[in-house]
Amino acid sequence: MDSLLYSAPLAGIIGLIFAGYLVLYILKLDAGSDRMKEIASAIQEGAMAYLKRQYKTVAVIAVILTILIALAINAETAVAFVLGAVMSAAAGYLGMNISVRSNVRCANAAKEGLPKALRVAFRGGAVTGISVASLALLGVSGLYIAFGGDVNAVDKIVGFGFGASLISLFARIGGGIFTKAADVGTDLVGKVEAGIPEDDPRNPGVIADNVGDNVGDCAGMAADLFETYAVTALGAMLIGVTVIKTYPNAVTYPLVLGAAAIIASIIGTFFVKLGKSGDIMGAMYKGAIVAAVISAILFYIITQLLMNGDMGLFISALAGLGVMASIIIITEYYTATTHAPVKDIANASVTGPGTNIITGLAVGLQSTALPALVICAGIMVSFLAVGGASNPVIGLYGIAIAAAAMLSVTGIIISIDSYGPITDNAGGIAEMAELPKEVRDVTDPLDAVGNTTKAVTKGYAIGSAALGALALYAAYSAEITKLRAGQPLALELSDPLVLVGLFIGGMVPFLFASFLMKAVGRAASTIVTEIRRQFREIAGIMEGKAKPDYGRCVDIVTIAAQKEMIVPGLLAVLSPLVVGFVLGPAALGGLLIGVIISGLMLALMMTTGGAAWDNAKKYIEAGNLGGKRLPDGSKNPTHAAAVVGDTVGDPTKDTAGPAINPLIKVMNIVAILFAALILKYSLLG
């Protein structure tokens, strides 16, 4: 069945062709009036300028690492590293390029009603979703084939995962700092101090805010899940090498599962249509359900062909899909305006910002429990289904297959996510271009759902990162065992080196998140200062007689984001190397376990809690609890309290929380990549 291996790169090519078809569909649509095109052009220029500057910054680090990998490991791994970085960057660039062109077309389509606007926004997002999955699968499978398609080829493509991880890390960090610094700074002066609406064209930070939606939620998420997809498939392949005597096609199996899911995701996009109920979220769930069902059917066929019909492996794959569905449902419960958690935060706002923040923190903390239990269930089901109780190595392969299956439907999931910034920008363009109220009546509900879809996909990304990181840790352990000629890596709690590693690993996500939260605060302060200056010095802005200097705000936050992303990025890359070379492989194993556990909990708490804060504000803005203004026209203090909570939640849900995903995987992939050198040159252990 070696011929089935070629289905992986073929599916990747088919996916890219389909993405090209969607691009043509989007670009043929009318972009609206000259004023709409002018605003959209400013967003496009700002977004692409930011991305180019970010890639130039990361390129310097990438060149240094390429030379280091080539000298310390081998040339093939260095080539794979470069390819992983380039393809990850390409995925983010392509997705954002179309996102910033879909937004204005979505706003214009809103003139014709909700169904057409939804179709434009989702198809624009699907360009990113299908491209990410296709490029990731094409890169991993193509390199595997190019390097010989055997067990020796797998080690060489670890560099691909590191390259993807590096771009993902900086895309998440830099994009997250940009988007939330612009958002928080713009809102604090515009909405809170000046009392003008969100996306008001009089606000000098409004273009930077709209640019941020794309560089954070589109390019950032694309790079994040490109990397998660690639390293999870790689982790399954590395563990597959260890069980190849039991499963001769163990290395090929996760790649073919990915190929099937790309085709299923393409089919699923055609089922995203607004029904008679007008349920926007339901329309997108319909596409995800179709993709998951078709994937499950194809997984069964592939298991029959490649793995001799081993039902344990098929159950493991289904467990991965089950974890995906469960986390999506749980995250929606905690973040949608129709459920109790968001309403609780909104009701707490009646008594002020203090109670809003206390309740929001409680919701975020509580939101970690169910996803953690679901992941535990997925681990146990996939481990036991393949007979892990009697053969733990086989059990770890089952977990890796669950993770690969969960990530295999990345295409449709990112499509749902990337829809969010498109609709957010569409609403902003409608406001700035002063389109009729009927247009905002279409874009506002799309945007409200987009906020939930972004939260849901962040939950999916975190859950998949947890399973994927477990597979990577297992691959690290297997690599150390192989290098020690069969002597396994034992993590004994009685070993002080292991304990030290666990504590350091548990600490790193908190330190990392602290760096990012402070970075957003500092960058937001620069935007606040600039917006206040423009309001003070440019006469006629508030009367609409003078045009703000939008470009200045974009430049300020771009520079700040590039400056602030270096230290947390280096923390992720250097901490496993320092622990490994100083304390040894056992301490490094403890570090990896610590960062997986604490990172998962912290990321869930920050992203879900932050999204709940955001939607509590939107729930009030929809007219509940008095709305934005009281009957006498004065500001509603309940809404003002919710704005404070949203301001606190913004950097947690869009900067620090999501960036923990690539942090976890970068640390694991660095450990795998440098395992041989650490084992040889570590000072202790």
XYZ file of C-alpha atoms in Angstrom:
685
model
C 0.000 0.000 0.000
C 2.964 2.366 -0.468
C 1.014 4.010 -3.280
C -1.408 5.449 -0.712
C 1.442 7.586 0.626
C 1.225 9.695 -2.531
C -2.392 10.549 -1.690
C -1.016 12.969 0.943
C 0.855 15.377 -1.369
C -1.886 14.908 -3.974
C -4.543 15.986 -1.467
C -2.374 18.976 -0.575
C -2.225 20.013 -4.229
C -5.988 19.540 -4.641
C -6.552 21.704 -1.568
C -4.383 24.508 -2.962
C -6.238 24.347 -6.292
C -9.551 24.645 -4.421
C -8.179 27.607 -2.437
C -7.226 29.202 -5.767
C -10.803 28.736 -6.978
C -12.075 30.516 -3.854
C -9.598 33.359 -4.401
C -10.958 33.912 -7.907
C -14.518 33.890 -6.543
C -13.665 36.533 -3.925
C -11.727 38.830 -6.245
C -14.512 38.862 -8.858
C -16.971 40.371 -6.353
C -17.749 44.089 -6.258
C -15.699 45.941 -3.625
C -18.284 48.746 -3.276
C -17.899 52.503 -3.335
C -14.713 54.512 -3.684
C -14.858 55.369 0.038
C -15.115 51.667 0.946
C -12.183 50.846 -1.330
C -10.114 53.651 0.208
C -10.680 52.328 3.736
C -10.032 48.724 2.684
C -6.846 49.805 0.919
C -5.567 51.437 4.114
C -6.230 48.219 6.053
C -4.503 46.158 3.324
C -1.439 48.390 3.268
C -1.115 48.385 7.053
C -1.544 44.615 7.334
C 0.926 43.755 4.613
C 3.466 46.302 5.851
C 3.288 44.768 9.310
C 3.685 41.233 7.982
C 6.672 42.152 5.812
C 8.406 43.830 8.740
C 7.724 40.843 10.980
C 9.106 38.385 8.432
C 12.254 40.494 8.019
C 12.800 40.407 11.780
C 12.221 36.656 12.032
C 14.370 36.027 8.944
C 17.466 37.225 10.815
C 16.845 34.681 13.591
C 15.986 31.982 11.037
C 19.262 32.462 9.138
C 21.283 32.092 12.356
C 19.349 28.944 13.312
C 19.726 27.485 9.805
C 23.508 27.775 10.015
C 23.507 26.341 13.531
C 21.345 23.348 12.527
C 23.434 22.665 9.424
C 26.668 22.661 11.439
C 25.414 20.904 14.581
C 23.039 18.356 13.023
C 23.014 17.999 9.214
C 22.227 19.817 5.981
C 18.983 17.903 5.298
C 17.490 19.012 8.627
C 18.547 22.600 7.889
C 16.822 22.451 4.483
C 13.689 21.081 6.138
C 13.844 23.903 8.705
C 13.972 26.560 5.978
C 11.111 24.920 4.072
C 8.970 24.723 7.218
C 9.551 28.400 7.966
C 8.873 29.491 4.372
C 5.683 27.436 4.005
C 4.368 28.585 7.387
C 5.021 32.205 6.423
C 3.368 31.601 3.043
C 0.251 30.192 4.726
C -0.088 33.293 6.906
C 0.669 35.664 4.029
C -1.830 34.045 1.662
C -4.573 33.902 4.261
C -4.204 37.512 5.336
C -3.871 38.730 1.749
C -7.318 37.367 0.962
C -8.819 38.277 4.332
C -8.071 41.985 3.808
C -9.738 41.778 0.382
C -12.752 39.781 1.536
C -13.697 42.281 4.264
C -14.793 45.083 1.923
C -16.576 42.628 -0.374
C -18.414 41.199 2.633
C -19.493 44.715 3.640
C -20.745 45.371 0.114
C -22.515 41.988 -0.033
C -24.300 42.893 3.201
C -26.377 45.350 1.153
C -28.004 42.259 -0.405
C -28.705 40.523 2.884
C -27.314 38.084 5.418
C -27.006 34.908 3.271
C -24.718 36.496 0.678
C -22.591 38.298 3.260
C -22.126 35.036 5.165
C -21.128 33.228 1.982
C -18.496 35.837 1.121
C -17.048 35.917 4.647
C -16.890 32.156 5.020
C -15.371 31.550 1.598
C -12.778 34.215 2.309
C -11.938 32.410 5.536
C -11.883 29.058 3.739
C -8.966 30.269 1.602
C -6.901 30.434 4.788
C -8.283 27.207 6.245
C -7.813 24.955 3.245
C -4.453 26.526 2.353
C -3.033 25.968 5.838
C -3.951 22.285 5.978
C -2.883 21.684 2.375
C 0.498 23.389 2.695
C 1.260 21.626 5.988
C 0.409 18.173 4.629
C 2.199 18.856 1.346
C 5.322 19.975 3.199
C 5.551 17.044 5.629
C 4.616 14.323 3.126
C 6.663 15.853 0.315
C 9.801 15.982 2.442
C 9.220 12.457 3.717
C 9.054 11.172 0.142
C 11.988 13.337 -0.989
C 14.196 12.031 1.827
C 13.511 8.414 0.884
C 10.127 7.594 2.417
C 11.582 5.275 5.085
C 12.256 5.348 8.828
C 15.516 7.245 8.306
C 13.646 10.055 6.556
C 11.511 10.895 9.593
C 14.347 12.280 11.731
C 15.402 14.612 8.916
C 11.996 16.289 8.676
C 11.970 17.290 12.360
C 13.556 20.504 11.085
C 10.356 21.235 9.136
C 8.410 21.233 12.389
C 10.924 23.571 14.020
C 10.749 26.006 11.098
C 6.949 26.020 11.254
C 7.071 26.445 15.034
C 9.421 29.411 14.833
C 7.160 31.340 12.443
C 4.086 30.376 14.453
C 5.634 31.578 17.690
C 6.557 35.005 16.374
C 3.314 35.355 14.384
C 1.293 34.669 17.518
C 3.431 36.902 19.728
C 3.871 39.829 17.333
C 0.368 39.646 15.866
C -1.168 39.310 19.313
C 0.700 42.329 20.682
C -0.235 44.393 17.613
C -3.932 43.534 17.588
C -4.563 44.056 21.286
C -2.385 47.142 21.691
C -4.303 48.746 18.819
C -7.676 47.511 20.074
C -7.180 48.471 23.724
C -5.588 51.831 22.950
C -8.255 52.748 20.404
C -11.122 51.738 22.695
C -9.761 53.440 25.816
C -9.576 56.847 24.142
C -12.395 56.524 21.612
C -15.135 54.627 23.430
C -14.308 55.355 27.068
C -12.885 58.911 26.989
C -14.402 60.485 23.867
C -17.650 58.507 23.941
C -17.624 57.798 20.196
C -18.714 54.431 18.706
C -16.374 51.564 17.899
C -14.924 51.861 14.369
C -15.797 55.565 14.260
C -13.723 57.154 11.435
C -12.866 60.075 13.725
C -10.706 57.780 15.863
C -7.046 57.882 14.681
C -6.498 54.284 15.850
C -9.389 52.737 13.935
C -7.343 51.533 10.938
C -4.682 50.031 13.230
C -7.473 48.234 15.120
C -8.813 46.722 11.894
C -5.314 45.808 10.733
C -4.811 44.049 14.058
C -7.814 41.788 13.533
C -6.052 40.354 10.494
C -2.482 40.058 11.739
C -3.627 38.503 15.003
C -6.660 36.365 14.258
C -5.960 35.500 10.624
C -2.193 35.350 10.032
C -1.525 34.368 13.646
C -4.067 31.556 13.771
C -2.987 30.324 10.318
C 0.666 30.032 11.367
C -0.357 28.508 14.720
C -2.437 25.697 13.256
C -0.067 25.164 10.322
C 2.599 24.424 12.889
C 0.283 22.330 15.091
C -0.795 20.267 12.089
C 2.784 19.744 10.932
C 4.348 18.880 14.292
C 1.448 16.630 15.327
C 1.748 14.626 12.106
C 5.498 14.560 12.658
C 5.048 13.370 16.259
C 2.801 10.529 15.094
C 5.366 9.574 12.451
C 8.225 9.587 14.984
C 6.283 7.317 17.333
C 5.258 5.249 14.313
C 8.914 4.414 13.759
C 8.996 2.738 17.191
C 6.002 0.472 16.427
C 6.801 -0.318 12.816
C 7.271 -4.038 13.551
C 3.684 -4.213 14.758
C 2.282 -1.765 12.179
C 4.398 -1.734 8.982
C 2.493 1.335 7.697
C 2.589 3.211 11.009
C 4.542 6.148 9.569
C 2.342 6.534 6.505
C -1.008 6.156 8.308
C -1.283 9.675 9.851
C -0.380 11.285 6.506
C -3.124 9.406 4.655
C -5.628 10.314 7.387
C -4.706 13.945 6.776
C -5.235 13.547 3.040
C -8.724 12.154 3.594
C -9.672 14.987 5.951
C -8.601 17.680 3.477
C -10.991 16.269 0.899
C -13.691 16.034 3.588
C -13.061 19.654 4.607
C -13.401 20.842 1.009
C -16.748 19.056 0.752
C -17.806 20.500 4.112
C -17.363 24.096 2.892
C -20.247 23.645 0.425
C -22.641 22.867 3.298
C -22.120 26.204 5.062
C -25.393 27.811 4.062
C -27.875 29.875 6.043
C -31.065 27.891 6.667
C -34.591 29.147 7.261
C -33.851 29.606 10.964
C -31.155 32.192 10.173
C -28.765 30.477 12.598
C -25.302 31.688 11.535
C -23.385 29.489 13.977
C -25.532 26.529 12.977
C -24.670 27.088 9.319
C -20.948 26.815 10.053
C -21.376 23.869 12.387
C -23.170 22.129 9.541
C -20.025 22.328 7.432
C -17.836 21.110 10.315
C -20.158 18.165 11.037
C -20.201 17.102 7.393
C -16.399 17.268 7.252
C -16.075 15.229 10.460
C -18.554 12.539 9.342
C -16.942 12.132 5.921
C -13.515 12.029 7.590
C -14.681 9.271 9.946
C -15.955 7.171 7.030
C -12.717 7.627 5.123
C -10.682 6.866 8.263
C -12.425 3.484 8.495
C -11.594 2.664 4.866
C -7.969 3.773 5.294
C -7.610 1.709 8.456
C -8.879 -1.333 6.587
C -6.408 -0.774 3.734
C -3.287 0.311 5.640
C -3.596 -1.153 9.129
C -5.296 -4.523 8.493
C -8.582 -3.221 9.829
C -7.240 -2.642 13.354
C -10.364 -1.298 15.084
C -8.300 -0.015 17.996
C -6.594 2.505 15.717
C -9.909 3.471 14.148
C -11.363 4.052 17.632
C -8.308 6.189 18.458
C -8.973 8.307 15.371
C -12.631 8.655 16.353
C -11.527 9.657 19.862
C -9.567 12.539 18.329
C -12.651 13.710 16.421
C -14.685 13.327 19.611
C -12.268 15.502 21.582
C -12.510 18.134 18.826
C -16.319 18.184 18.903
C -16.480 18.226 22.702
C -14.057 21.118 23.118
C -15.916 23.152 20.489
C -19.232 22.604 22.314
C -17.727 23.402 25.722
C -16.001 26.553 24.483
C -19.191 27.801 22.836
C -21.073 27.272 26.112
C -18.601 29.433 28.009
C -18.321 32.188 25.383
C -21.665 32.539 23.543
C -24.074 35.285 24.591
C -26.943 32.801 24.794
C -25.503 30.835 27.735
C -25.178 31.420 31.475
C -21.430 32.204 31.862
C -21.512 35.291 29.615
C -24.815 36.442 31.118
C -23.345 36.052 34.617
C -20.476 38.389 33.713
C -22.910 40.870 32.152
C -25.130 40.820 35.237
C -22.087 41.316 37.462
C -21.352 44.504 35.501
C -24.441 46.125 37.039
C -22.487 46.618 40.267
C -19.336 47.891 38.590
C -16.061 46.855 36.929
C -14.732 45.135 40.065
C -17.498 42.527 40.157
C -17.288 42.171 36.372
C -13.602 41.272 36.607
C -14.107 38.926 39.567
C -16.861 37.029 37.747
C -14.883 36.951 34.513
C -11.900 35.448 36.301
C -14.175 32.845 37.889
C -15.612 31.889 34.492
C -12.143 31.609 32.978
C -10.885 29.434 35.816
C -13.955 27.207 35.688
C -13.695 26.835 31.911
C -10.516 24.745 32.255
C -12.223 21.806 33.973
C -14.366 20.240 31.258
C -11.782 20.527 28.439
C -9.157 18.963 30.716
C -11.491 16.053 31.503
C -12.319 15.625 27.803
C -8.616 15.510 26.916
C -8.050 12.977 29.703
C -10.890 10.850 28.310
C -9.437 11.093 24.792
C -6.014 10.027 26.061
C -7.369 7.013 27.940
C -9.694 5.850 25.155
C -7.013 6.075 22.463
C -4.372 4.516 24.754
C -6.510 1.551 25.815
C -8.168 0.994 22.423
C -4.890 -0.188 20.881
C -3.865 -2.284 23.864
C -1.736 0.285 25.675
C -2.308 -1.423 29.015
C -0.139 -4.335 27.899
C 2.125 -2.384 25.524
C 2.594 1.291 26.498
C 4.537 2.139 23.320
C 1.607 1.007 21.179
C -0.659 2.997 23.488
C 1.352 6.152 22.861
C 0.931 5.568 19.133
C -2.828 5.420 19.711
C -2.694 8.815 21.447
C -0.625 10.209 18.562
C -3.228 8.982 16.064
C -5.993 10.642 18.101
C -4.046 13.909 17.955
C -3.413 13.528 14.208
C -7.118 12.809 13.582
C -8.127 15.837 15.632
C -5.770 18.055 13.616
C -6.726 16.486 10.290
C -9.896 18.620 10.057
C -7.901 21.821 10.549
C -9.035 23.054 7.120
C -12.697 23.488 8.030
C -11.924 24.707 11.562
C -9.630 27.529 10.419
C -12.200 28.444 7.765
C -14.663 29.053 10.604
C -12.062 31.026 12.537
C -10.853 33.237 9.686
C -14.455 34.190 8.962
C -14.280 36.207 12.213
C -11.774 38.961 11.303
C -13.420 39.337 7.891
C -16.826 40.106 9.423
C -15.242 42.291 12.104
C -13.516 44.358 9.419
C -16.688 44.406 7.313
C -18.551 46.052 10.175
C -15.725 48.528 10.655
C -15.695 49.444 6.966
C -19.486 49.884 7.011
C -19.168 52.246 10.004
C -16.256 54.245 8.567
C -17.856 54.493 5.120
C -21.136 55.607 6.740
C -23.163 52.910 5.001
C -26.899 52.655 5.762
C -28.028 51.167 9.077
C -29.369 48.131 7.193
C -25.785 47.126 6.352
C -24.723 47.196 10.016
C -27.853 45.194 10.825
C -26.280 42.443 8.703
C -22.613 42.816 9.655
C -23.251 43.146 13.419
C -24.809 39.674 13.904
C -22.092 38.201 11.664
C -19.458 39.900 13.812
C -21.085 38.756 17.065
C -20.960 35.140 15.880
C -17.404 35.724 14.631
C -16.325 36.541 18.168
C -17.645 33.163 19.297
C -16.085 31.298 16.363
C -12.702 32.827 17.186
C -13.054 31.667 20.782
C -14.164 28.195 19.697
C -11.237 27.737 17.339
C -8.792 28.946 19.996
C -10.204 26.231 22.277
C -9.721 23.720 19.480
C -6.160 24.937 18.906
C -5.308 24.620 22.597
C -6.847 21.161 22.953
C -5.119 19.910 19.837
C -1.857 21.446 21.050
C -2.161 19.473 24.288
C -2.645 16.144 22.503
C -0.042 17.022 19.901
C 2.469 18.011 22.580
C 1.950 14.690 24.361
C 2.791 12.952 21.082
C 5.883 15.149 20.757
C 6.955 14.384 24.318
C 6.556 10.673 23.586
C 8.696 11.197 20.475
C 11.355 12.943 22.597
C 11.337 10.058 25.083
C 11.597 7.543 22.222
C 14.493 9.500 20.707
C 16.422 9.459 23.998
C 15.706 5.729 24.401
C 17.019 5.077 20.884
C 20.161 7.140 21.471
C 20.781 5.244 24.730
C 20.637 1.921 22.880
C 17.316 0.926 24.420
C 17.682 2.370 27.915
C 14.375 4.211 28.502
C 14.035 7.762 29.798
C 12.637 7.397 33.332
C 11.109 10.423 35.050
C 11.305 9.562 38.743
C 9.845 12.111 41.165
C 12.570 11.103 43.615
C 15.109 12.520 41.145
C 15.735 16.211 42.040
C 16.696 16.979 38.424
C 13.260 15.838 37.249
C 11.559 17.903 39.972
C 13.561 20.980 39.013
C 12.605 20.443 35.378
C 8.913 20.102 36.297
C 8.942 23.322 38.321
C 10.748 25.286 35.615
C 8.378 23.913 32.966
C 5.364 24.824 35.086
C 6.719 28.341 35.549
C 7.626 29.148 31.927
C 4.046 29.693 30.581
C 3.319 32.148 33.400
C 6.533 34.091 32.795
C 5.889 34.003 29.043
C 2.308 35.282 29.497
C 3.579 38.017 31.821
C 5.977 39.277 29.144
C 3.137 39.447 26.614
C 0.622 41.136 28.916
C 3.183 43.805 29.826
C 4.058 44.213 26.154
C 0.424 44.894 25.275
C 0.166 47.388 28.113
C 3.279 49.267 26.990
C 2.294 49.260 23.314
C -1.283 50.301 24.126
C 0.062 53.222 26.144
C 1.900 54.528 23.083
C -1.310 54.358 21.053
C -3.322 56.095 23.792
C -0.763 58.900 23.866
C -0.809 59.277 20.079
C -4.613 59.292 19.780
C -4.918 61.859 22.560
C -2.291 63.984 20.794
C -4.189 63.901 17.524
C -7.485 64.773 19.196
C -5.725 67.676 20.910
C -3.598 69.006 18.047
C -5.565 68.288 14.853
C -8.446 70.749 14.849
C -11.797 69.500 13.563
C -11.372 65.732 14.079
C -14.325 65.387 16.434
C -16.502 67.493 14.131
C -15.577 65.290 11.163
C -13.932 68.217 9.359
C -10.354 66.922 9.557
C -8.929 63.492 8.735
C -6.888 61.724 11.435
C -3.379 60.426 10.698
C -4.262 56.716 10.647
C -0.872 55.657 9.286
C 0.990 57.080 12.274
C -0.902 54.775 14.660
C -0.227 51.757 12.436
C 3.506 52.569 12.378
C 3.724 53.055 16.151
C 2.086 49.761 17.043
C 4.010 47.871 14.326
C 7.345 49.039 15.724
C 6.244 48.254 19.271
C 5.125 44.732 18.349
C 8.417 43.924 16.603
C 10.428 45.178 19.564
C 8.357 43.376 22.189
C 8.238 39.937 20.541
C 11.962 39.143 20.755
C 12.355 38.368 24.483
C 9.372 35.975 24.840
C 10.391 34.296 21.580
C 13.903 33.678 22.853
C 12.486 32.335 26.134
C 10.660 29.619 24.190
C 13.691 28.599 22.116
C 16.423 28.885 24.749
C 14.764 27.475 27.887
C 14.768 23.815 26.713
C 18.359 24.186 25.480
C 19.600 25.677 28.747
C 17.806 23.082 30.892
C 18.892 20.258 28.589
C 22.565 21.168 28.331
C 22.911 22.107 32.013
C 20.645 19.618 33.820
C 20.402 16.788 31.285
C 17.718 14.838 29.388
C 15.697 13.770 32.464
C 15.342 17.372 33.654
C 14.408 18.368 30.115
C 11.728 15.671 30.129
C 10.357 17.161 33.352
C 10.423 20.614 31.774
C 8.353 19.411 28.814
C 5.737 17.740 31.008
C 5.529 20.822 33.220
C 5.041 23.221 30.330
C 2.373 21.000 28.727
C 0.266 20.770 31.898
C 0.520 24.355 33.153
C 0.466 25.778 29.627
C -2.751 23.946 28.738
C -4.563 25.181 31.861
C -3.329 28.766 31.583
C -4.124 29.017 27.867
C -7.660 27.676 28.358
C -8.307 30.030 31.264
C -7.031 33.103 29.416
C -8.622 32.529 26.017
C -12.040 31.353 27.193
C -12.293 33.860 30.028
C -11.236 36.712 27.745
C -13.803 35.769 25.107
C -16.515 35.590 27.774
C -15.607 39.113 28.926
C -15.792 40.340 25.327
C -19.183 38.783 24.651
C -20.579 40.046 27.974
C -19.911 43.537 26.646
C -21.541 42.641 23.327
C -24.532 41.166 25.185
C -25.095 44.544 26.859
C -24.517 46.423 23.598
C -27.297 44.339 22.030
C -29.738 46.184 24.282
C -29.682 44.045 27.412
C -29.279 45.523 30.903
C -29.849 49.021 29.557
C -27.631 48.859 26.470
C -24.912 51.410 25.748
C -26.884 54.445 26.867
C -29.672 55.128 29.315
C -33.035 56.605 28.186
C -31.812 60.124 28.983
C -28.872 59.668 26.610
C -26.212 59.381 29.305
C -23.630 56.579 29.387
C -24.818 53.340 30.949
C -22.448 52.499 33.856
C -23.183 48.801 33.354
C -21.821 49.015 29.824
C -18.834 51.054 31.028
C -18.017 48.319 33.556
C -18.247 45.677 30.828
C -15.860 47.696 28.646
C -13.304 47.605 31.467
C -13.676 43.818 31.725
C -13.326 43.472 27.954
C -10.176 45.615 28.062
C -8.663 43.239 30.622
C -9.801 40.179 28.657
C -8.554 41.367 25.272
C -4.828 40.654 25.774
C -5.580 37.381 27.579
C -7.730 35.953 24.774
C -5.893 37.317 21.756
C -2.270 37.668 22.848
C -1.007 35.700 25.847
C -3.419 32.739 25.809
C -3.125 31.768 22.122
C 0.653 32.305 22.097
C 1.084 29.571 24.708
C 0.188 27.025 21.968
C 3.344 27.557 19.903
C 5.365 28.015 23.110
C 4.553 24.426 24.168
C 5.314 22.954 20.770
C 8.480 24.964 20.120
C 9.950 23.717 23.390
C 9.083 20.113 22.558
C 10.371 20.244 18.988
C 13.632 21.907 20.109
C 14.102 19.071 22.613
C 13.638 16.449 19.879
C 15.880 18.267 17.423
C 18.808 18.662 19.830
C 18.301 15.421 21.815
C 21.522 13.801 20.579
C 23.646 16.851 21.409
C 22.011 17.253 24.833
C 22.625 13.606 25.654
C 26.268 13.943 24.629
C 27.176 17.306 26.141
C 24.872 17.878 29.146
C 26.720 18.860 32.326
C 24.462 16.851 34.670
C 22.093 13.916 34.277
